[in-house]
Short mmCIF file of C-alpha atoms and ligand atoms in Angstrom, two decimals:
data_model
loop_
_atom_site.label_atom_id
_atom_site.label_comp_id
_atom_site.label_asym_id
_atom_site.label_seq_id
_atom_site.Cartn_x
_atom_site.Cartn_y
_atom_site.Cartn_z
CA MET A 264 -38.60 65.07 -35.14
CA ARG A 265 -41.14 62.62 -34.53
CA GLY A 266 -38.06 60.24 -33.86
CA LEU A 267 -38.69 56.23 -34.43
CA LEU A 268 -40.26 53.64 -31.81
CA ILE A 269 -39.27 49.89 -32.50
CA ALA A 270 -41.79 47.90 -31.18
CA GLY A 271 -41.34 44.35 -30.12
CA ASN A 272 -44.83 42.39 -29.77
CA TRP A 273 -43.60 39.04 -27.88
CA LYS A 274 -47.16 37.64 -28.66
CA MET A 275 -47.96 34.35 -26.48
CA ASN A 276 -44.15 33.17 -26.42
CA GLY A 277 -41.44 32.84 -23.50
CA LEU A 278 -41.21 31.44 -20.37
CA ILE A 279 -40.14 34.50 -17.77
CA GLY A 280 -36.79 32.67 -17.89
CA GLU A 281 -36.83 33.15 -21.55
CA SER A 282 -37.89 36.86 -21.55
CA VAL A 283 -36.00 38.06 -19.53
CA GLN A 284 -32.67 36.26 -21.55
CA LEU A 285 -34.59 38.18 -24.18
CA ILE A 286 -34.25 41.26 -23.13
CA LYS A 287 -30.50 40.83 -21.97
CA GLU A 288 -29.58 40.24 -25.46
CA ILE A 289 -31.40 43.08 -27.29
CA GLN A 290 -29.35 45.81 -27.66
CA PRO A 291 -30.20 49.27 -26.88
CA ALA A 292 -30.33 52.14 -29.59
CA ASN A 293 -27.30 54.54 -29.45
CA ASN A 294 -29.75 57.44 -30.08
CA GLU A 295 -31.96 59.33 -27.87
CA LYS A 296 -34.92 59.85 -30.94
CA ILE A 297 -35.74 55.87 -30.59
CA GLU A 298 -37.63 54.03 -28.74
CA ILE A 299 -37.62 50.42 -27.62
CA VAL A 300 -40.96 48.99 -26.49
CA LEU A 301 -40.96 45.65 -25.58
CA ALA A 302 -44.10 43.50 -24.90
CA PRO A 303 -43.60 40.03 -23.36
CA PRO A 304 -46.40 37.97 -22.19
CA PHE A 305 -48.21 39.08 -18.93
CA THR A 306 -46.77 36.83 -17.23
CA ALA A 307 -43.46 38.23 -17.92
CA LEU A 308 -43.92 41.71 -17.28
CA HIS A 309 -43.26 41.50 -13.69
CA ALA A 310 -39.50 40.21 -14.12
CA VAL A 311 -38.61 42.11 -16.91
CA ASN A 312 -39.34 45.57 -15.52
CA ALA A 313 -37.26 44.39 -12.52
CA TYR A 314 -34.26 43.73 -15.40
CA LEU A 315 -35.16 47.35 -16.99
CA SER A 316 -35.38 49.06 -13.30
CA LYS A 317 -32.11 47.92 -12.54
CA ASP A 318 -30.88 51.59 -13.14
CA ASP A 319 -31.35 54.25 -11.12
CA SER A 320 -33.31 56.25 -13.69
CA GLY A 321 -35.98 53.51 -13.36
CA GLN A 322 -35.37 52.89 -17.15
CA ILE A 323 -32.49 51.49 -18.67
CA ASN A 324 -31.56 53.09 -21.72
CA ASN A 325 -34.12 53.76 -23.86
CA PHE A 326 -36.42 50.79 -23.12
CA PHE A 327 -39.99 50.67 -22.39
CA LEU A 328 -42.23 48.48 -20.77
CA ALA A 329 -45.87 47.13 -22.93
CA ALA A 330 -48.50 45.37 -21.98
CA GLN A 331 -50.22 43.27 -25.26
CA ASP A 332 -53.57 44.02 -24.08
CA VAL A 333 -55.96 45.52 -20.71
CA PHE A 334 -59.62 45.59 -19.45
CA TRP A 335 -61.40 48.78 -19.44
CA GLU A 336 -62.57 48.46 -15.88
CA GLU A 337 -60.80 49.26 -12.70
CA LYS A 338 -61.78 46.35 -10.74
CA GLY A 339 -63.74 43.85 -9.52
CA ALA A 340 -65.59 40.56 -10.85
CA TYR A 341 -63.84 40.24 -14.36
CA THR A 342 -61.96 36.90 -13.99
CA GLY A 343 -58.71 36.92 -16.06
CA GLU A 344 -58.77 40.20 -17.06
CA VAL A 345 -55.79 43.15 -16.13
CA SER A 346 -56.94 46.56 -15.33
CA PRO A 347 -54.77 49.30 -16.58
CA GLU A 348 -53.76 50.31 -13.29
CA MET A 349 -52.26 47.22 -12.50
CA LEU A 350 -50.48 47.30 -15.60
CA ALA A 351 -48.81 51.10 -14.55
CA ASN A 352 -48.25 49.44 -11.19
CA THR A 353 -46.10 46.30 -13.25
CA GLY A 354 -43.88 49.18 -14.78
CA CYS A 355 -45.52 49.35 -18.17
CA TYR A 356 -45.49 52.37 -20.18
CA TYR A 357 -47.27 51.60 -23.03
CA VAL A 358 -50.07 49.26 -23.49
CA ILE A 359 -50.80 47.64 -26.96
CA ILE A 360 -54.72 47.95 -27.56
CA GLY A 361 -56.73 46.30 -30.38
CA HIS A 362 -54.17 44.17 -31.93
CA SER A 363 -55.78 42.18 -35.11
CA GLU A 364 -55.35 39.18 -33.35
CA ARG A 365 -57.19 40.34 -30.20
CA ARG A 366 -60.26 41.60 -32.87
CA GLN A 367 -60.12 38.10 -35.00
CA PHE A 368 -59.78 35.44 -32.12
CA PHE A 369 -61.65 37.72 -28.73
CA HIS A 370 -63.99 39.96 -31.03
CA GLU A 371 -62.52 43.21 -29.79
CA THR A 372 -64.43 45.94 -31.98
CA ASN A 373 -63.64 49.79 -32.14
CA LYS A 374 -66.14 50.23 -29.30
CA THR A 375 -64.05 47.93 -26.71
CA VAL A 376 -60.92 49.57 -28.41
CA ASN A 377 -62.85 53.00 -27.47
CA LYS A 378 -62.97 51.98 -23.47
CA LYS A 379 -59.67 50.49 -23.32
CA ILE A 380 -58.06 53.77 -24.62
CA LYS A 381 -60.13 55.76 -22.45
CA ALA A 382 -59.11 53.46 -19.43
CA SER A 383 -55.46 53.17 -20.29
CA LEU A 384 -55.33 56.91 -20.71
CA LYS A 385 -57.35 57.45 -17.02
CA ALA A 386 -54.49 55.32 -15.79
CA ASN A 387 -51.62 57.28 -17.51
CA LEU A 388 -50.43 54.38 -20.18
CA GLN A 389 -49.80 55.52 -23.42
CA CYS A 390 -51.32 53.68 -26.07
CA ILE A 391 -50.13 51.63 -29.29
CA VAL A 392 -53.87 51.61 -30.75
CA CYS A 393 -53.58 48.93 -34.07
CA ILE A 394 -55.87 49.04 -37.19
CA GLY A 395 -55.55 47.89 -40.39
CA GLU A 396 -57.64 46.63 -43.29
CA THR A 397 -58.11 42.12 -44.15
CA LEU A 398 -57.46 40.89 -47.13
CA GLU A 399 -60.87 40.83 -47.94
CA GLN A 400 -61.78 44.27 -47.62
CA ARG A 401 -58.56 45.12 -49.42
CA GLU A 402 -59.68 43.50 -52.33
CA ASN A 403 -63.35 44.98 -52.02
CA GLY A 404 -61.61 48.08 -52.72
CA ASN A 405 -62.37 48.86 -48.73
CA THR A 406 -58.81 49.89 -47.32
CA PHE A 407 -59.39 53.52 -47.02
CA SER A 408 -63.26 53.19 -45.43
CA ILE A 409 -62.05 50.62 -42.67
CA ILE A 410 -59.01 52.88 -41.59
CA GLU A 411 -61.44 55.67 -41.14
CA SER A 412 -64.02 53.89 -39.40
CA GLN A 413 -61.56 52.53 -37.12
CA ILE A 414 -59.92 55.71 -36.53
CA LYS A 415 -63.01 57.45 -35.98
CA GLU A 416 -65.01 54.88 -33.63
CA GLY A 417 -61.88 53.91 -31.84
CA PHE A 418 -60.78 57.58 -30.83
CA ALA A 419 -64.61 58.39 -30.30
CA ASN A 420 -64.67 61.29 -27.66
CA ILE A 421 -61.13 61.20 -27.08
CA SER A 422 -59.95 64.88 -26.72
CA SER A 423 -56.63 66.30 -28.65
CA GLU A 424 -54.49 66.18 -25.50
CA GLU A 425 -55.30 62.38 -25.11
CA LEU A 426 -54.85 61.88 -28.67
CA ASP A 427 -51.14 63.23 -27.68
CA LYS A 428 -50.59 60.17 -25.68
CA CYS A 429 -51.82 57.86 -28.45
CA ILE A 430 -49.94 56.46 -31.13
CA ILE A 431 -51.49 54.56 -34.26
CA ALA A 432 -49.87 51.10 -35.61
CA TYR A 433 -51.46 50.37 -39.08
CA GLU A 434 -51.04 46.25 -39.65
CA PRO A 435 -52.47 45.46 -42.63
CA VAL A 436 -54.30 41.75 -41.17
CA TRP A 437 -52.88 40.19 -44.67
CA ALA A 438 -49.13 40.73 -43.66
CA ILE A 439 -49.40 39.73 -39.88
CA GLY A 440 -47.79 36.45 -39.60
CA THR A 441 -47.76 35.72 -42.98
CA GLY A 442 -44.17 36.78 -44.21
CA LYS A 443 -45.91 39.15 -47.10
CA THR A 444 -45.19 42.98 -46.14
CA ALA A 445 -46.94 46.08 -47.61
CA THR A 446 -44.51 47.82 -50.06
CA PRO A 447 -43.08 50.64 -48.52
CA GLU A 448 -45.20 52.57 -51.10
CA GLN A 449 -48.53 50.68 -50.30
CA ALA A 450 -47.64 51.45 -46.20
CA GLU A 451 -46.91 55.48 -47.09
CA GLU A 452 -50.12 55.68 -48.45
CA ILE A 453 -51.87 54.28 -45.81
CA HIS A 454 -49.80 56.57 -43.35
CA GLN A 455 -50.47 59.67 -45.33
CA PHE A 456 -53.98 58.98 -45.21
CA ILE A 457 -54.04 58.40 -41.40
CA ARG A 458 -52.04 61.56 -40.72
CA LYS A 459 -54.73 63.29 -42.78
CA LYS A 460 -57.41 61.76 -40.82
CA ILE A 461 -56.44 62.79 -37.64
CA GLU A 462 -55.66 66.23 -39.33
CA GLU A 463 -59.77 66.54 -40.12
CA ILE A 464 -61.12 64.66 -36.71
CA PHE A 465 -58.30 67.18 -34.12
CA ASN A 466 -55.94 69.23 -35.40
CA LYS A 467 -52.39 69.67 -38.03
CA PHE A 468 -50.52 70.16 -34.45
CA SER A 469 -51.93 66.47 -33.33
CA SER A 470 -51.47 64.88 -36.80
CA GLU A 471 -48.23 65.71 -37.33
CA LYS A 472 -46.92 64.88 -33.84
CA MET A 473 -48.45 61.55 -33.92
CA LYS A 474 -46.35 58.46 -34.62
CA ILE A 475 -47.54 56.22 -36.73
CA LEU A 476 -46.05 52.92 -37.40
CA TYR A 477 -46.13 49.69 -39.61
CA GLY A 478 -46.18 46.52 -38.43
CA GLY A 479 -46.60 42.86 -40.47
CA SER A 480 -44.06 40.77 -41.48
CA VAL A 481 -41.14 43.76 -40.66
CA ASN A 482 -37.92 41.93 -40.59
CA PRO A 483 -34.18 42.96 -41.13
CA GLY A 484 -34.72 42.57 -44.51
CA ASN A 485 -37.41 44.92 -45.07
CA VAL A 486 -37.57 47.68 -42.61
CA GLU A 487 -34.94 50.42 -43.99
CA GLY A 488 -37.22 50.74 -46.96
CA LEU A 489 -40.59 50.94 -44.68
CA LEU A 490 -38.55 53.43 -42.12
CA SER A 491 -37.21 55.88 -44.86
CA LYS A 492 -40.65 57.03 -45.78
CA GLU A 493 -41.93 60.28 -44.72
CA ASP A 494 -44.76 59.01 -42.32
CA ILE A 495 -43.81 56.03 -40.98
CA ASP A 496 -42.10 57.00 -37.28
CA GLY A 497 -41.09 53.08 -36.63
CA ALA A 498 -42.28 49.31 -36.36
CA LEU A 499 -44.52 47.12 -34.67
CA VAL A 500 -42.52 44.05 -34.86
CA GLY A 501 -43.85 40.58 -33.85
CA GLY A 502 -41.92 37.19 -35.39
CA ALA A 503 -38.63 39.03 -36.15
CA SER A 504 -38.78 40.23 -32.07
CA LEU A 505 -38.75 37.18 -30.77
CA LYS A 506 -34.95 36.64 -31.66
CA ALA A 507 -32.22 39.03 -30.01
CA GLU A 508 -30.14 38.82 -33.53
CA SER A 509 -32.81 39.88 -35.84
CA PHE A 510 -34.38 42.65 -33.48
CA ASN A 511 -31.09 44.15 -32.93
CA LYS A 512 -30.87 44.55 -36.61
CA ILE A 513 -34.10 46.00 -36.81
CA ILE A 514 -33.09 48.49 -34.33
CA GLN A 515 -29.84 49.52 -35.81
CA ALA A 516 -31.74 49.94 -39.15
CA GLY A 517 -33.93 52.21 -37.04
CA GLU A 518 -30.12 54.20 -36.31
CA ASN A 519 -29.40 54.28 -39.79
CA THR A 520 -32.33 56.15 -40.93
CA ILE A 521 -32.20 58.77 -38.11
CA ASN A 522 -28.37 59.19 -39.03
CA ASN A 523 -28.86 59.47 -42.44
C1 PEP B 1203 -47.82 42.10 -34.72
O1 PEP B 1203 -47.92 40.88 -34.26
O2 PEP B 1203 -47.91 42.85 -34.58
C2 PEP B 1203 -47.14 41.58 -35.87
C3 PEP B 1203 -47.08 42.77 -36.95
O3 PEP B 1203 -46.59 40.48 -36.56
P1 PEP B 1203 -45.48 39.65 -37.44
O4 PEP B 1203 -44.69 40.64 -37.42
O5 PEP B 1203 -45.01 38.38 -37.41
O6 PEP B 1203 -46.43 39.54 -38.64
#
């Protein structure tokens, strides 16, 4: 019922020509219940969008463009920042907010994540909000409390109508770019917890409707096991999205999951 979403976060990789080449090699899914989301670096958004918009429908196949980050102000003296409206104007439909690398290297907090979500929703962007615990937090038994506060603070003062335009990506920090993946059971346990919290804070309808993605060293070899879980509605893929061959296999695995 929720469908699947497979997103590729290209991070700080790819010049304009390389980004356009990569998107040309990505195979669309043969199933309308699968959305493919691509998040090139800011500098390649315009060119990738121009390629995607070649189709009269404005969107080729089921590809959607995402930005990797956003600032919360509408305009002004914020050197180097990019506003939600600028992203929408560049063709973005989605924006990734609160990625652990933003939290780790750029001091983002649940508070700034909350501001970014609110500003993005105002500009009609759909938000992919990343949450997840560090290895230390997991080893200290704090995973659930960390996830809970990331949800409560990140989505503070957001209505359930607004929440319906948000997706959560559970990305255990210890699994990002490390080659270590959460097992499908470990991931499912947290996804169920996230859904339960969304139900408690918002309502059952929103919680059942919300797509919750898993991210952290997803690759063609482990994706089917993850997607086979009831509460895992897709994947946010970093490293393996940089090569069309591996990303296409991940999309294919999504199709297999939907068809089975
Ligand atoms: C990510 O950047 O969101 C990510 C999950 O990266 P990787 O797949 O490389 O671990």
